[in-house]
XYZ file of C-alpha atoms in Angstrom:
326
model
C 87.731 261.892 -120.714
C 91.422 262.740 -120.904
C 91.830 265.941 -118.853
C 95.590 265.889 -118.206
C 98.702 264.556 -119.969
C 99.245 260.826 -119.519
C 102.576 259.065 -119.473
C 102.661 256.246 -122.006
C 101.038 253.097 -120.640
C 101.732 249.464 -121.447
C 98.195 248.185 -121.941
C 97.116 244.573 -121.642
C 93.618 243.299 -122.440
C 92.159 240.014 -121.215
C 89.272 239.397 -123.614
C 86.591 236.737 -123.828
C 86.591 236.073 -127.591
C 83.097 234.590 -127.710
C 81.362 237.779 -126.563
C 79.385 239.506 -129.299
C 81.229 242.827 -128.990
C 84.703 241.389 -128.401
C 85.998 242.587 -131.771
C 84.529 246.052 -131.222
C 86.338 246.243 -127.888
C 89.622 245.103 -129.461
C 89.449 247.741 -132.190
C 88.498 250.462 -129.728
C 91.483 249.736 -127.468
C 93.919 249.632 -130.392
C 92.659 252.927 -131.815
C 92.698 254.670 -128.415
C 96.275 253.558 -127.711
C 97.468 254.695 -131.123
C 95.744 258.073 -130.791
C 97.512 258.521 -127.453
C 100.860 257.703 -129.053
C 101.337 254.519 -127.011
C 102.465 251.075 -128.043
C 99.778 248.725 -129.293
C 98.017 246.784 -126.525
C 98.767 243.145 -125.840
C 95.738 240.841 -125.992
C 95.229 237.650 -124.012
C 92.218 235.482 -124.848
C 90.358 233.602 -122.135
C 89.838 229.852 -122.464
C 87.061 227.464 -121.520
C 88.940 226.285 -118.420
C 90.470 229.655 -117.503
C 88.308 232.816 -117.602
C 91.329 235.088 -117.177
C 93.361 234.201 -114.067
C 96.605 233.122 -115.713
C 96.245 235.695 -118.480
C 96.053 238.587 -116.015
C 99.011 237.276 -114.026
C 101.039 236.898 -117.206
C 100.154 240.464 -118.230
C 101.482 241.804 -114.918
C 104.638 239.684 -115.164
C 105.260 241.107 -118.631
C 105.093 244.680 -117.350
C 101.537 245.899 -118.008
C 100.642 249.244 -116.413
C 96.906 248.551 -116.660
C 94.964 245.359 -117.406
C 91.574 245.645 -119.097
C 88.984 242.912 -118.633
C 86.772 242.709 -121.728
C 84.027 240.203 -121.021
C 81.332 239.270 -118.558
C 81.312 239.112 -114.778
C 83.364 235.898 -114.796
C 86.199 237.475 -116.780
C 86.135 240.616 -114.659
C 86.249 238.562 -111.444
C 89.173 236.468 -112.698
C 91.215 239.518 -113.695
C 90.247 241.388 -110.523
C 91.248 238.457 -108.305
C 94.611 238.259 -110.070
C 95.283 242.001 -109.628
C 94.063 242.325 -106.024
C 96.741 243.394 -103.587
C 98.948 244.874 -106.307
C 99.507 248.270 -107.874
C 98.271 247.515 -111.405
C 94.711 248.822 -111.892
C 91.788 247.000 -113.490
C 90.031 248.567 -116.452
C 86.440 247.483 -117.100
C 85.114 246.792 -120.587
C 81.820 245.059 -119.698
C 80.519 242.784 -122.456
C 78.336 240.409 -120.452
C 74.727 240.143 -119.366
C 74.881 241.097 -115.690
C 77.911 243.444 -115.669
C 77.335 243.908 -111.938
C 80.621 245.551 -110.925
C 80.344 247.986 -113.823
C 76.735 248.779 -112.868
C 77.703 249.536 -109.284
C 80.453 251.843 -110.532
C 77.897 253.657 -112.723
C 79.603 252.676 -115.962
C 78.033 253.287 -119.369
C 77.048 249.732 -120.292
C 75.720 250.663 -123.723
C 78.950 252.073 -125.143
C 82.125 249.934 -125.159
C 84.068 252.859 -126.665
C 83.295 254.964 -123.589
C 84.267 252.058 -121.327
C 87.623 251.843 -123.087
C 88.207 255.582 -122.621
C 87.521 255.269 -118.883
C 89.718 252.175 -118.593
C 92.646 253.923 -120.287
C 92.264 257.559 -119.212
C 89.992 257.515 -116.170
C 90.752 258.112 -112.517
C 91.361 255.381 -109.939
C 89.235 254.069 -107.105
C 90.300 251.456 -104.566
C 87.529 248.984 -103.829
C 87.085 246.112 -101.399
C 87.316 242.502 -102.486
C 85.974 239.497 -100.600
C 87.913 236.320 -99.850
C 85.709 233.208 -99.611
C 86.902 229.936 -98.088
C 84.679 227.020 -99.138
C 84.271 223.613 -97.525
C 82.913 221.423 -100.288
C 80.458 218.563 -100.096
C 83.216 216.017 -100.835
C 85.529 217.213 -98.062
C 87.827 219.530 -100.004
C 88.539 223.192 -99.286
C 88.775 225.948 -101.893
C 89.638 229.640 -101.728
C 88.113 232.189 -104.071
C 87.936 235.973 -104.254
C 84.946 237.894 -105.545
C 84.160 241.513 -106.314
C 80.367 241.700 -106.223
C 78.371 238.909 -104.580
C 78.707 235.302 -103.531
C 76.627 232.822 -101.633
C 74.630 229.637 -101.619
C 71.076 228.538 -102.365
C 68.553 230.127 -104.712
C 71.008 232.603 -106.280
C 73.482 229.801 -107.044
C 70.735 227.648 -108.559
C 69.825 230.517 -110.885
C 73.435 231.044 -112.005
C 74.000 227.336 -112.587
C 70.815 226.825 -114.607
C 70.519 230.027 -116.661
C 70.657 229.063 -120.318
C 73.494 230.723 -122.248
C 71.531 230.803 -125.502
C 68.642 232.507 -123.693
C 71.016 235.107 -122.224
C 72.195 235.901 -125.742
C 68.572 236.251 -126.856
C 66.864 238.157 -124.010
C 69.710 239.370 -121.773
C 69.174 239.606 -118.012
C 65.600 238.301 -118.320
C 67.145 234.842 -118.751
C 67.948 234.886 -115.032
C 64.263 235.393 -114.261
C 63.380 232.322 -116.318
C 65.877 230.221 -114.352
C 64.605 231.688 -111.093
C 61.037 230.724 -111.906
C 62.114 227.089 -112.331
C 63.679 227.050 -108.837
C 61.145 229.231 -107.039
C 59.720 226.393 -104.972
C 62.801 224.306 -104.333
C 63.038 223.162 -100.741
C 64.655 225.366 -98.063
C 67.755 224.262 -96.119
C 68.756 224.717 -92.506
C 71.745 227.024 -92.042
C 73.441 228.806 -89.200
C 75.655 231.865 -89.464
C 77.928 234.003 -87.313
C 79.239 237.512 -87.955
C 82.618 238.657 -86.612
C 82.845 235.638 -84.340
C 79.575 236.479 -82.600
C 76.712 234.184 -81.557
C 75.253 231.699 -84.032
C 71.890 232.384 -85.640
C 69.920 229.478 -87.188
C 67.408 229.864 -90.033
C 65.567 227.734 -92.568
C 66.844 229.531 -95.686
C 66.352 229.682 -99.436
C 69.461 231.767 -100.031
C 72.404 233.223 -98.111
C 74.264 235.959 -99.976
C 77.390 237.941 -99.118
C 77.333 241.289 -100.913
C 80.130 243.760 -101.567
C 77.736 246.115 -103.383
C 74.005 246.441 -103.737
C 72.698 246.833 -107.295
C 71.528 243.914 -109.431
C 70.362 243.864 -113.056
C 67.388 245.935 -114.232
C 68.206 248.642 -111.678
C 67.071 246.513 -108.719
C 68.885 247.450 -105.511
C 69.177 244.421 -103.242
C 71.255 246.079 -100.481
C 70.736 249.858 -100.303
C 73.512 250.454 -97.735
C 76.207 248.403 -99.450
C 79.272 250.276 -100.709
C 82.243 248.914 -102.602
C 84.834 250.565 -100.377
C 83.340 250.770 -96.867
C 85.207 247.808 -95.374
C 82.012 245.866 -94.591
C 80.326 242.747 -95.890
C 76.546 242.745 -96.203
C 74.867 239.432 -95.402
C 71.423 238.875 -96.959
C 69.365 235.949 -95.644
C 66.268 235.027 -97.669
C 63.630 232.786 -96.081
C 60.427 232.855 -98.213
C 58.451 229.585 -98.211
C 55.388 230.445 -100.324
C 54.194 232.600 -103.201
C 53.128 235.246 -100.690
C 56.571 235.171 -99.109
C 58.319 235.673 -102.443
C 55.958 238.522 -103.338
C 56.606 240.234 -100.007
C 60.335 239.942 -100.495
C 60.175 241.228 -104.070
C 58.065 244.179 -102.945
C 60.643 245.047 -100.304
C 63.552 244.883 -102.746
C 61.862 246.614 -105.691
C 59.909 249.282 -103.814
C 62.504 249.833 -101.073
C 59.856 250.419 -98.407
C 61.028 250.656 -94.796
C 58.922 247.816 -93.437
C 61.123 244.762 -92.849
C 59.254 241.605 -93.936
C 60.194 238.420 -92.079
C 61.299 236.769 -95.332
C 64.506 238.782 -95.831
C 67.045 239.949 -93.242
C 70.178 242.077 -93.524
C 73.339 241.910 -91.409
C 76.706 243.638 -91.664
C 80.217 242.760 -90.522
C 83.800 242.140 -91.567
C 83.746 238.331 -91.449
C 80.891 235.859 -91.925
C 80.811 232.094 -91.432
C 77.855 230.056 -92.711
C 77.278 226.336 -92.148
C 74.588 224.167 -93.756
C 72.815 221.072 -92.484
C 73.160 219.460 -95.923
C 75.146 220.373 -99.067
C 73.853 223.308 -101.084
C 74.763 224.969 -104.396
C 77.221 227.907 -104.267
C 78.478 230.679 -106.560
C 80.672 233.784 -106.692
C 80.023 236.655 -109.103
C 77.770 234.409 -111.153
C 80.235 231.510 -111.451
C 78.813 228.226 -110.056
C 81.194 226.494 -107.627
C 79.286 223.308 -106.839
C 77.828 222.076 -103.555
C 79.272 223.246 -100.247
C 78.609 222.443 -96.614
C 80.108 225.667 -95.216
C 81.855 228.872 -96.249
C 83.645 231.724 -94.552
C 84.143 235.193 -96.022
C 86.482 238.031 -95.075
C 86.628 241.575 -96.404
C 89.926 242.727 -97.934
C 89.573 246.480 -97.602
C 90.408 248.584 -100.687
C 92.583 245.834 -102.112
C 91.868 246.420 -105.821
C 92.426 249.526 -107.920
C 89.824 250.133 -110.645
C 89.736 252.778 -113.361
C 86.547 254.862 -113.029
C 85.083 258.184 -114.203
C 86.367 261.164 -112.179
C 83.075 261.419 -110.254
C 83.704 257.919 -108.835
C 87.374 258.376 -107.948
C 88.912 258.011 -104.485
C 89.431 261.766 -104.215
C 85.981 262.774 -105.527
C 84.609 263.236 -102.014
C 81.071 262.179 -102.933
C 80.609 258.983 -100.915
C 79.412 259.143 -97.341
C 79.826 256.337 -94.853
C 76.790 255.412 -92.804
C 77.797 256.274 -89.193
C 75.900 253.211 -87.928
C 78.207 250.958 -90.003
C 81.374 252.166 -88.346
C 84.298 254.424 -89.187
């Protein structure tokens, strides 16, 4: 991975200690730093009430040149949110079940040693992040930032009700089990507006804002989504029967061109969604409780991430869809 001399780096690692491969990741980072002739890394463990926000900020304050997130999507989101807008890059050491950001950056999910090499010696890519402003069911407002996907409805129900012990046992298939339990929950009325445009009303099962397109098991939910194109992708799901769910699944899995009426795609830079009654919400797999509205805004190329050279900013391999703007 290392193809040119590196200046010594002060390495910080925010690690979720309960992950099965946490100790493997720790050892790999220590060995890699010592082989490079650098100082030993500084480790910060996440806590039950803080998946990495304060740890990442403390690492930057103490002079880290790169901050590695060793954990699941929640840890990676917390570290990424804390680094967004700054010059310190995020290194990915995915140890979770979904690992969605790592998947969309074509990381090697099976080898934490390779992930560490990329995080320490890889190239850099600037990606978009998404700021979400929530209006909660009890009248409060909250601001969050996510890297992959956020929304309300069916996807949030799945994230809230997936059993942790089942995830440890069967991996991503645990999400399917939770989804089956909520397949026929009632739809909710919602209306949405993109970039301040006209309102559109739908009876929805799920409203998702996507910064990238690939889910677990190689399923591509949003084929046109790119992590650095400056656009949000809004996915509105409206199935109301078994046939509707099957049609939507066929569209997503088979990627045929026919647009079924049970799933619609929109694109813009800002999205506001309002609900007739409170509905479950989530960002990057973290449940956020019931909301009555949310608004999202793209923060273009606001986070630096260490990636393989083929994914770097200067690789010249990504093409913007001309229909999505310059």
